[in-house]
Coordinates of C-alpha atoms and ligand atoms in Angstrom, one line a residue:
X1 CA -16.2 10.7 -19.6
X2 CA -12.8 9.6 -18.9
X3 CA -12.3 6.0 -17.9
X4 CA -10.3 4.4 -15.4
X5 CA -9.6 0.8 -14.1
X6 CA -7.9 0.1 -10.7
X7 CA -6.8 -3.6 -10.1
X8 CA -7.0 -4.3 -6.7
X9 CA -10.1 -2.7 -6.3
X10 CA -11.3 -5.5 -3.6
X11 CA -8.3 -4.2 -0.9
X12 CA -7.3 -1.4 1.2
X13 CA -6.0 1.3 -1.4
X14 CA -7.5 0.4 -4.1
X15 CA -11.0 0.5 -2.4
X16 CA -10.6 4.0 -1.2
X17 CA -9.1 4.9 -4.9
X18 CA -12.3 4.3 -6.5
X19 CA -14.4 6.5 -4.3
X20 CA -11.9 8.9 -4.8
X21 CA -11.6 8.6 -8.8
X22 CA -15.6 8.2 -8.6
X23 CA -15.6 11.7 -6.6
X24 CA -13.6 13.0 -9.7
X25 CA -16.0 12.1 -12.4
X26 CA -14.3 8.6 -13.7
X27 CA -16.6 6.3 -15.2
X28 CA -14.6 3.6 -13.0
X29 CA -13.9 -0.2 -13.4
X30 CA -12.5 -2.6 -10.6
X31 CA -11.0 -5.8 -10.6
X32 CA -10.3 -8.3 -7.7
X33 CA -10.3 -11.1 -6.4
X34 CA -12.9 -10.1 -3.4
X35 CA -15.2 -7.3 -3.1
X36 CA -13.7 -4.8 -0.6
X37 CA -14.4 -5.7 3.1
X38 CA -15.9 -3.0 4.6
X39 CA -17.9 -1.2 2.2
X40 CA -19.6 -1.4 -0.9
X41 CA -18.0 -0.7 -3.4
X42 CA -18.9 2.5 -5.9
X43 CA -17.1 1.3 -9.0
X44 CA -19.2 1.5 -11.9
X45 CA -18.1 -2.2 -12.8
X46 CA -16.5 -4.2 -10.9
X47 CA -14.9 -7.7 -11.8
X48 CA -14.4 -10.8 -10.1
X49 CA -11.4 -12.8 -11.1
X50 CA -7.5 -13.8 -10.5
X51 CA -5.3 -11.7 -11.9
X52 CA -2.9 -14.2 -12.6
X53 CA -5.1 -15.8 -15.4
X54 CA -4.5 -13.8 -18.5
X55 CA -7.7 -14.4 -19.9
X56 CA -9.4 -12.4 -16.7
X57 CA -6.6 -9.5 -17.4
X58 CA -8.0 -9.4 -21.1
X59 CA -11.3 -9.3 -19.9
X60 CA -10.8 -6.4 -17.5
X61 CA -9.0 -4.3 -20.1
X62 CA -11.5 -4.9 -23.0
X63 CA -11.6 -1.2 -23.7
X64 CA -8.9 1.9 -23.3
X65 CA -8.7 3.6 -20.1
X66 CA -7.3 7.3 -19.6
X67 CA -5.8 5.7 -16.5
X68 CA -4.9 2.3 -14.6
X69 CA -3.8 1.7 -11.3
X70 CA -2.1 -1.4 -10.8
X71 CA -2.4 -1.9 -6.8
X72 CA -3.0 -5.8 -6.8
X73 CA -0.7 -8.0 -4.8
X74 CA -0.3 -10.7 -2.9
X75 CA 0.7 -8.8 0.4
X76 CA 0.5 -7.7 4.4
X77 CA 2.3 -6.5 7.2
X78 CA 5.0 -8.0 8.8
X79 CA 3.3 -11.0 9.9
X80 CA 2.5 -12.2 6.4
X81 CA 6.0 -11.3 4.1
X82 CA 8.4 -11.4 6.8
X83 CA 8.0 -15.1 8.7
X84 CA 9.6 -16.7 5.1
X85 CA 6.3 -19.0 4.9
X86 CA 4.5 -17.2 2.0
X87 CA 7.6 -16.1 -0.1
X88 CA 6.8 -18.0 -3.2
X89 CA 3.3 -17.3 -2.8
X90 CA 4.3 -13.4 -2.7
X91 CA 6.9 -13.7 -5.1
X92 CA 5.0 -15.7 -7.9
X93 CA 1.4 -14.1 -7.6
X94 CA 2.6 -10.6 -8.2
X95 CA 5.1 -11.2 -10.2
X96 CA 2.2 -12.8 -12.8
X97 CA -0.6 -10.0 -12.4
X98 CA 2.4 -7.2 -13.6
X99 CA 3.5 -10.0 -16.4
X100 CA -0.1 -10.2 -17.1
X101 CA -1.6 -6.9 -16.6
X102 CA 1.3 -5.2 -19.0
X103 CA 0.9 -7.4 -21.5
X104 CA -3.0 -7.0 -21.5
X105 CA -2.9 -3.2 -21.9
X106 CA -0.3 -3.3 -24.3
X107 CA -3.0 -5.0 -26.2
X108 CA -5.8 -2.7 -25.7
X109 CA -3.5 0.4 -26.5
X110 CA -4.0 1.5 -22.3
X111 CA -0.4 3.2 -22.1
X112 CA -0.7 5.0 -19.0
X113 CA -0.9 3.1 -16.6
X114 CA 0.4 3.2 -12.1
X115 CA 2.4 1.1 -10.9
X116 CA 2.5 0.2 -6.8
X117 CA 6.0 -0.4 -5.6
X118 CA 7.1 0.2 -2.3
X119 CA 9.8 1.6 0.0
X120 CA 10.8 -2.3 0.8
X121 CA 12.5 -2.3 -2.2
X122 CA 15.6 -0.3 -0.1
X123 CA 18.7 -2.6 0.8
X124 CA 18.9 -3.4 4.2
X125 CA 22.3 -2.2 4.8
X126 CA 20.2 1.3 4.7
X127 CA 17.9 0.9 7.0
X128 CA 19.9 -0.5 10.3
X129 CA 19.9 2.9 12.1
X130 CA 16.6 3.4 14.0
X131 CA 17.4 7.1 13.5
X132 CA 17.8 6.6 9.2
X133 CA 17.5 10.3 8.0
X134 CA 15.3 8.8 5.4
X135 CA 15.7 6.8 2.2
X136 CA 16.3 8.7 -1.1
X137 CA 15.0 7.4 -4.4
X138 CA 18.5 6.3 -5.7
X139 CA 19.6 4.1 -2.3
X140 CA 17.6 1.7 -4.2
X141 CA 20.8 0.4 -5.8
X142 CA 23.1 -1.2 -5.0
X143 CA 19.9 -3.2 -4.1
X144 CA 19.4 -5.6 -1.4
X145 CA 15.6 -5.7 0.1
X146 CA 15.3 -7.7 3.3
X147 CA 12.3 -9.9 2.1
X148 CA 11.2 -11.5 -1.4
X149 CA 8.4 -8.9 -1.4
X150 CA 10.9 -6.5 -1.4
X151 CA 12.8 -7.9 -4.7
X152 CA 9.7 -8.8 -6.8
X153 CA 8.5 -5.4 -6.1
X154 CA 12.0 -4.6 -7.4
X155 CA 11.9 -6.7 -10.4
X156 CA 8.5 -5.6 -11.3
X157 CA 9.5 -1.6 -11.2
X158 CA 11.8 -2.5 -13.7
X159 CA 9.5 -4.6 -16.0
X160 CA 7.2 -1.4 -15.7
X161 CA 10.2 0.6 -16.5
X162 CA 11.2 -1.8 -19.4
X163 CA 7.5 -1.8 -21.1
X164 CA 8.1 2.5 -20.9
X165 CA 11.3 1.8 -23.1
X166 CA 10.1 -1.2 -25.4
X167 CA 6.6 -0.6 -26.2
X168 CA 5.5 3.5 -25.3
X169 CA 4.4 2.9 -21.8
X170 CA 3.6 5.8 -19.8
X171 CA 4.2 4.5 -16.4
X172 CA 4.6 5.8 -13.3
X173 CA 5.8 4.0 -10.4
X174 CA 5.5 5.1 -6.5
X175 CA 7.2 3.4 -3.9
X176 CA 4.5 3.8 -0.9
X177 CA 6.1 3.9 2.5
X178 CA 3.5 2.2 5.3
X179 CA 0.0 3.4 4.4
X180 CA -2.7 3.1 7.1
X181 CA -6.1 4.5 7.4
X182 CA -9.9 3.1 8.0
X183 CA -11.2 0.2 6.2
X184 CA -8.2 -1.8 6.1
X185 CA -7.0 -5.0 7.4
X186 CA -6.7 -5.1 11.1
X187 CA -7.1 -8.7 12.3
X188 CA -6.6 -11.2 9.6
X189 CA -3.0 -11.6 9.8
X190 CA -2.2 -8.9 7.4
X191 CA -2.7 -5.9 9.0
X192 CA 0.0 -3.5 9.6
X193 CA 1.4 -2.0 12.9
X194 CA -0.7 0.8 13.0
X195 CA -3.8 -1.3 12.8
X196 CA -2.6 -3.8 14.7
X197 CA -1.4 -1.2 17.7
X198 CA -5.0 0.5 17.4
X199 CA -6.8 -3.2 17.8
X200 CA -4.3 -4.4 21.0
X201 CA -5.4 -0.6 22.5
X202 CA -9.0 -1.0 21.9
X203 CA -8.6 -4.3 23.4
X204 CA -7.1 -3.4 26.1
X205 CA -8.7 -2.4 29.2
X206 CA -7.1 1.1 31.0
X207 CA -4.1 0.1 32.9
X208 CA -4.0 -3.1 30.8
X209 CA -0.9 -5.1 28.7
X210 CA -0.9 -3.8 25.1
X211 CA 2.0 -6.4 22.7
X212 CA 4.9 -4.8 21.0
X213 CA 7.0 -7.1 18.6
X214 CA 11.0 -6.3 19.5
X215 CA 12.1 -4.1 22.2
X216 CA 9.9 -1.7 19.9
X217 CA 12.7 1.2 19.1
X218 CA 12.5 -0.3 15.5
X219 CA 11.3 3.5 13.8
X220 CA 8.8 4.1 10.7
X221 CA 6.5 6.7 9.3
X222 CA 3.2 6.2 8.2
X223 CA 0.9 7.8 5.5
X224 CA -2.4 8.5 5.5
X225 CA -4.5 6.9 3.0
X226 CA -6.0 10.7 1.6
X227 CA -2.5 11.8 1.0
X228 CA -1.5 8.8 -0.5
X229 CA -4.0 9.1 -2.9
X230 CA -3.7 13.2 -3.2
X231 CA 0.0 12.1 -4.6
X232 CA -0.7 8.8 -6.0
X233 CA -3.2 10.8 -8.7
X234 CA -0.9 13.5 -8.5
X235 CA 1.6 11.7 -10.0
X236 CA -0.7 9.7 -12.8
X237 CA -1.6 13.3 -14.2
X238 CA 2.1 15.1 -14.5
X239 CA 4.2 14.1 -17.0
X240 CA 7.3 12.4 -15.1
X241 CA 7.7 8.3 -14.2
X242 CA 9.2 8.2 -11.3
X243 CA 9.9 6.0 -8.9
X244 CA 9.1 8.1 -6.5
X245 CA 8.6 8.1 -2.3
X246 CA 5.0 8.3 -1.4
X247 CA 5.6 8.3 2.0
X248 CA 5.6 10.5 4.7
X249 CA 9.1 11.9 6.7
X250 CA 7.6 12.0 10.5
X251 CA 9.5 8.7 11.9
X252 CA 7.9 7.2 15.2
X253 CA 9.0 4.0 16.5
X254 CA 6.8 1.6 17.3
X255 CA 6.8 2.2 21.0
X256 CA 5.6 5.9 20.3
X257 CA 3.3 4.5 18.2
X258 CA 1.3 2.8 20.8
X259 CA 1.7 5.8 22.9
X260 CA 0.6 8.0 20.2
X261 CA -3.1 5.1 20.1
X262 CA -3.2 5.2 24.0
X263 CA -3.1 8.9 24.6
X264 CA -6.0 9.2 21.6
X265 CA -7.8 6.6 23.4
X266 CA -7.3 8.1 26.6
X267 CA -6.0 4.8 28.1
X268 CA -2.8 4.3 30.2
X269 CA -1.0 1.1 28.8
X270 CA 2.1 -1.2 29.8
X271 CA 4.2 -2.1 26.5
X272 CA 4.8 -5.9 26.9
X273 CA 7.9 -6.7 24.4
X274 CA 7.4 -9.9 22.3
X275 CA 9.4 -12.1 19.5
X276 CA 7.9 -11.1 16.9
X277 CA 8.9 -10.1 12.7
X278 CA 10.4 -7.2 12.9
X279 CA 11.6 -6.4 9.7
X280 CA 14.3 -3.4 9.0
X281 CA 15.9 -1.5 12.4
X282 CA 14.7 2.2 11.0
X283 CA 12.9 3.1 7.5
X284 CA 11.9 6.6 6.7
X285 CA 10.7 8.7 3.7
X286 CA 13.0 11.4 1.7
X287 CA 10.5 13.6 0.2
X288 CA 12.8 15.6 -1.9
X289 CA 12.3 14.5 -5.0
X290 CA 8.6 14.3 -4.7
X291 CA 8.4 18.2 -3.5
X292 CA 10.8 18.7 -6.6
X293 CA 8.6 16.9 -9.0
X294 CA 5.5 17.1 -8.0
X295 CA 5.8 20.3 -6.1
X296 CA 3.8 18.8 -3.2
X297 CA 4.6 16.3 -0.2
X298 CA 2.8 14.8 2.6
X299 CA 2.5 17.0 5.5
X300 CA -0.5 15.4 7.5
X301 CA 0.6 15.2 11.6
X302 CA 0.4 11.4 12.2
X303 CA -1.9 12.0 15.2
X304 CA -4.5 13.4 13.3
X305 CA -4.4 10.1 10.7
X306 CA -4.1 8.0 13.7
X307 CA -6.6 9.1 15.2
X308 CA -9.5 9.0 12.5
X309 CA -8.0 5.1 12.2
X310 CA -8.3 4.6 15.8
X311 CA -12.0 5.5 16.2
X312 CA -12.9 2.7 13.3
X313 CA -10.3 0.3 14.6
X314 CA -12.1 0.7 18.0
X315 CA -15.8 0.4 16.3
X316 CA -14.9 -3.1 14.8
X317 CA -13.8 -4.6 18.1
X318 CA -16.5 -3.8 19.6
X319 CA -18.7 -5.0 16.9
X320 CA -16.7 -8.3 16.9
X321 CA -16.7 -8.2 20.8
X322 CA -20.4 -8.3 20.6
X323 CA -20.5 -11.4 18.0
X324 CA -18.2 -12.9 20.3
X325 CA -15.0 -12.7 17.6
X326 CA -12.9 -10.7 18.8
X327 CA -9.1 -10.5 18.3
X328 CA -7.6 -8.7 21.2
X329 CA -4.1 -9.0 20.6
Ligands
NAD1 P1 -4.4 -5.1 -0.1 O1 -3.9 -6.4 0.2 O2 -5.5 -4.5 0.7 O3 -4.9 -5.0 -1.6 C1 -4.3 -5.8 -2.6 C2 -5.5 -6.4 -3.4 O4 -5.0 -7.2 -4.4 C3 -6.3 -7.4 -2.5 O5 -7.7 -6.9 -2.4 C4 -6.2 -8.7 -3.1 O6 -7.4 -9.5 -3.1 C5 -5.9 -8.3 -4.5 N1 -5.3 -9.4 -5.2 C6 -4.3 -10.3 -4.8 N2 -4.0 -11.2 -5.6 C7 -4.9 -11.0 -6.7 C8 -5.1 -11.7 -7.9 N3 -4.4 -12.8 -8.2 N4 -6.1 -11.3 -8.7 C9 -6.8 -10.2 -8.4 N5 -6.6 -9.5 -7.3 C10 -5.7 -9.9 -6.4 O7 -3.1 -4.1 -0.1 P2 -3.1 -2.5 -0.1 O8 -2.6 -2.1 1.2 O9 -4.3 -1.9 -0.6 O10 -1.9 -2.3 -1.2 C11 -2.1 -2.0 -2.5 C12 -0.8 -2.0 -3.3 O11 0.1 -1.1 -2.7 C13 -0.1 -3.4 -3.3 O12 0.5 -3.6 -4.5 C14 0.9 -3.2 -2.2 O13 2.0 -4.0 -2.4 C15 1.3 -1.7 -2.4 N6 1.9 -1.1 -1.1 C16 1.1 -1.0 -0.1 C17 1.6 -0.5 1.1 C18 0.7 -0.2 2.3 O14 1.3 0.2 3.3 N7 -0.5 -0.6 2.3 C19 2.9 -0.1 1.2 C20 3.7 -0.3 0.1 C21 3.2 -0.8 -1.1

């Protein structure tokens, strides 16, 4: 039986990795700090423990695997890596766990091994047009992220890359663009804008005020979390590194966003524009190479992944309505 690890196994993609590698066969071990939130989890093993202490990263890779994922972090939406106050945290906790978790396997003989980067890794000057056509693979450089997330993501591609070179990795590195889906944060200060839009709908009553950070034209895309898997494995099993988009190329701004959650909830809304982190003017995914290489892209409609996220999001404020905890904006 082939074996796999995923680090990060506690959080939003890595959670929903291991039901998926477990639906393959995988005799599957995660590692996290936490046990995932919403579920329980169906990892074989599972083990508790900070990722930036090499001796936990020896103990989680105590054996071979056919395959790890590498999706631990110290990260969250625009709240948490764009306000400046948890930049060393950010840059200093992940930096460690890929120090830690390359040097572990290259002890252990695990050679192939994922690598989570993301599309804030893309300078700035790239992404000022809320209409950006969409960010190929090689604007990376000349670099210039907009947040310290952005750059240790950066630097750690390259230490991936680097350990490929040195010492036989087989790595392969995806730079996910926004992923959103059930089961992930949506009111702890770390959830992204789609969760966050579904939670101030929910709240809302029809007719009601629903908060948009900025004038709200800022644009995105969003992938949901089955096709971010369908190419995240797709891309562990070929034999090319990447980096690579894992994104998806239907750009919304944020204002059609919380249209798009209004008109699934069947609610009328009035946008009310706040200060907020806003983060790049327009960001969206050039899926080129990834339909070149891996001879697959996204092509999910957004509705229909917004939709399935709304219908949780809506579930857990009503569940934290009736304990008297909820969030509503
Ligand atoms: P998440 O925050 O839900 O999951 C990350 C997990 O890492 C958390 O469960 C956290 O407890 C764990 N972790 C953090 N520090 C740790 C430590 N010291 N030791 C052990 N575990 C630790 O995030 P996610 O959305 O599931 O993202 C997974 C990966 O994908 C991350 O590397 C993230 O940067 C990357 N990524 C995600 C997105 C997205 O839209 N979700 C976009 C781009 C890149």
């Amino acid at each position: 039986m082939k074996k796999a690890l995923v680090c990060g196994a506690g959080g939003f993609i890595g959670s929903h990795l291991v039901k998926r590698l477990k639906r393959e066969g995988f005799w599957v071990r995660g590692t996290d700090l936490k046990y995932p939130r919403f579920s329980e989890t169906e990892a074989d093993d599972f083990i508790l423990g900070d990722l930036r202490e090499m001796s936990v990263c020896r103990e989680v890779v105590d054996t071979r695997f056919d395959e790890v994922y590498q999706l631990a972090a110290d990260m969250g939406g625009a709240g948490y890596i764009f306000t400046g106050e948890n930049d060393a945290d950010v840059m200093h906790n992940s930096a460690q766990i890929n120090l830690n978790m390359l040097e572990a396997c290259r002890r252990r003989n695990s050679w192939r091994i994922f690598y989570s980067s993301s599309a804030c890794i893309y300078p700035e000057s790239r992404q000022m047009d809320p209409n950006n056509p969409g960010l190929a693979e090689n604007d990376a450089y000349p670099a210039g992220p907009d947040s310290e997330y952005g750059w240790e993501k950066l630097f750690s591609e390259r230490l991936y890359m680097a350990y490929a070179r040195n010492h036989g990795f087989d790595v392969r590195i995806a730079r996910y663009h926004n992923i959103f889906g059930p089961e992930g944060a949506w009111n702890d200060g770390k959830e992204k804008a789609p969760a966050a839009i579904c939670r101030k709908v929910a709240a809302a009553d029809n007719g009601g005020e629903v908060e948009v950070w900025g004038d709200g034209n800022q644009t995105r895309s969003f992938l949901y979390i089955d096709e971010c898997l369908e190419g995240t494995t797709r891309l562990m099993r070929q034999g090319w590194q990447g980096p690579v988009n894992i994104g998806s190329d239907e750009m919304v701004s944020i204002n059609g966003l919380a249209d798009m959650a209004a008109s699934i909830a069947g609610k009328t809304v009035v946008k009310r524009h706040i200060p907020g982190p806003l983060g790049v003017r327009g960001r969206n995914s050039d899926n080129t190479l990834i339909s070149e290489k891996l001879d697959w892209r996204p092509s999910q409609p957004l509705r229909d992944g917004l939709a399935k996220t709304y219908a949780w999001i809506a579930q857990q404020v009503q569940i934290a309505r009736q304990r008297g905890t909820a969030k509503a904006a």
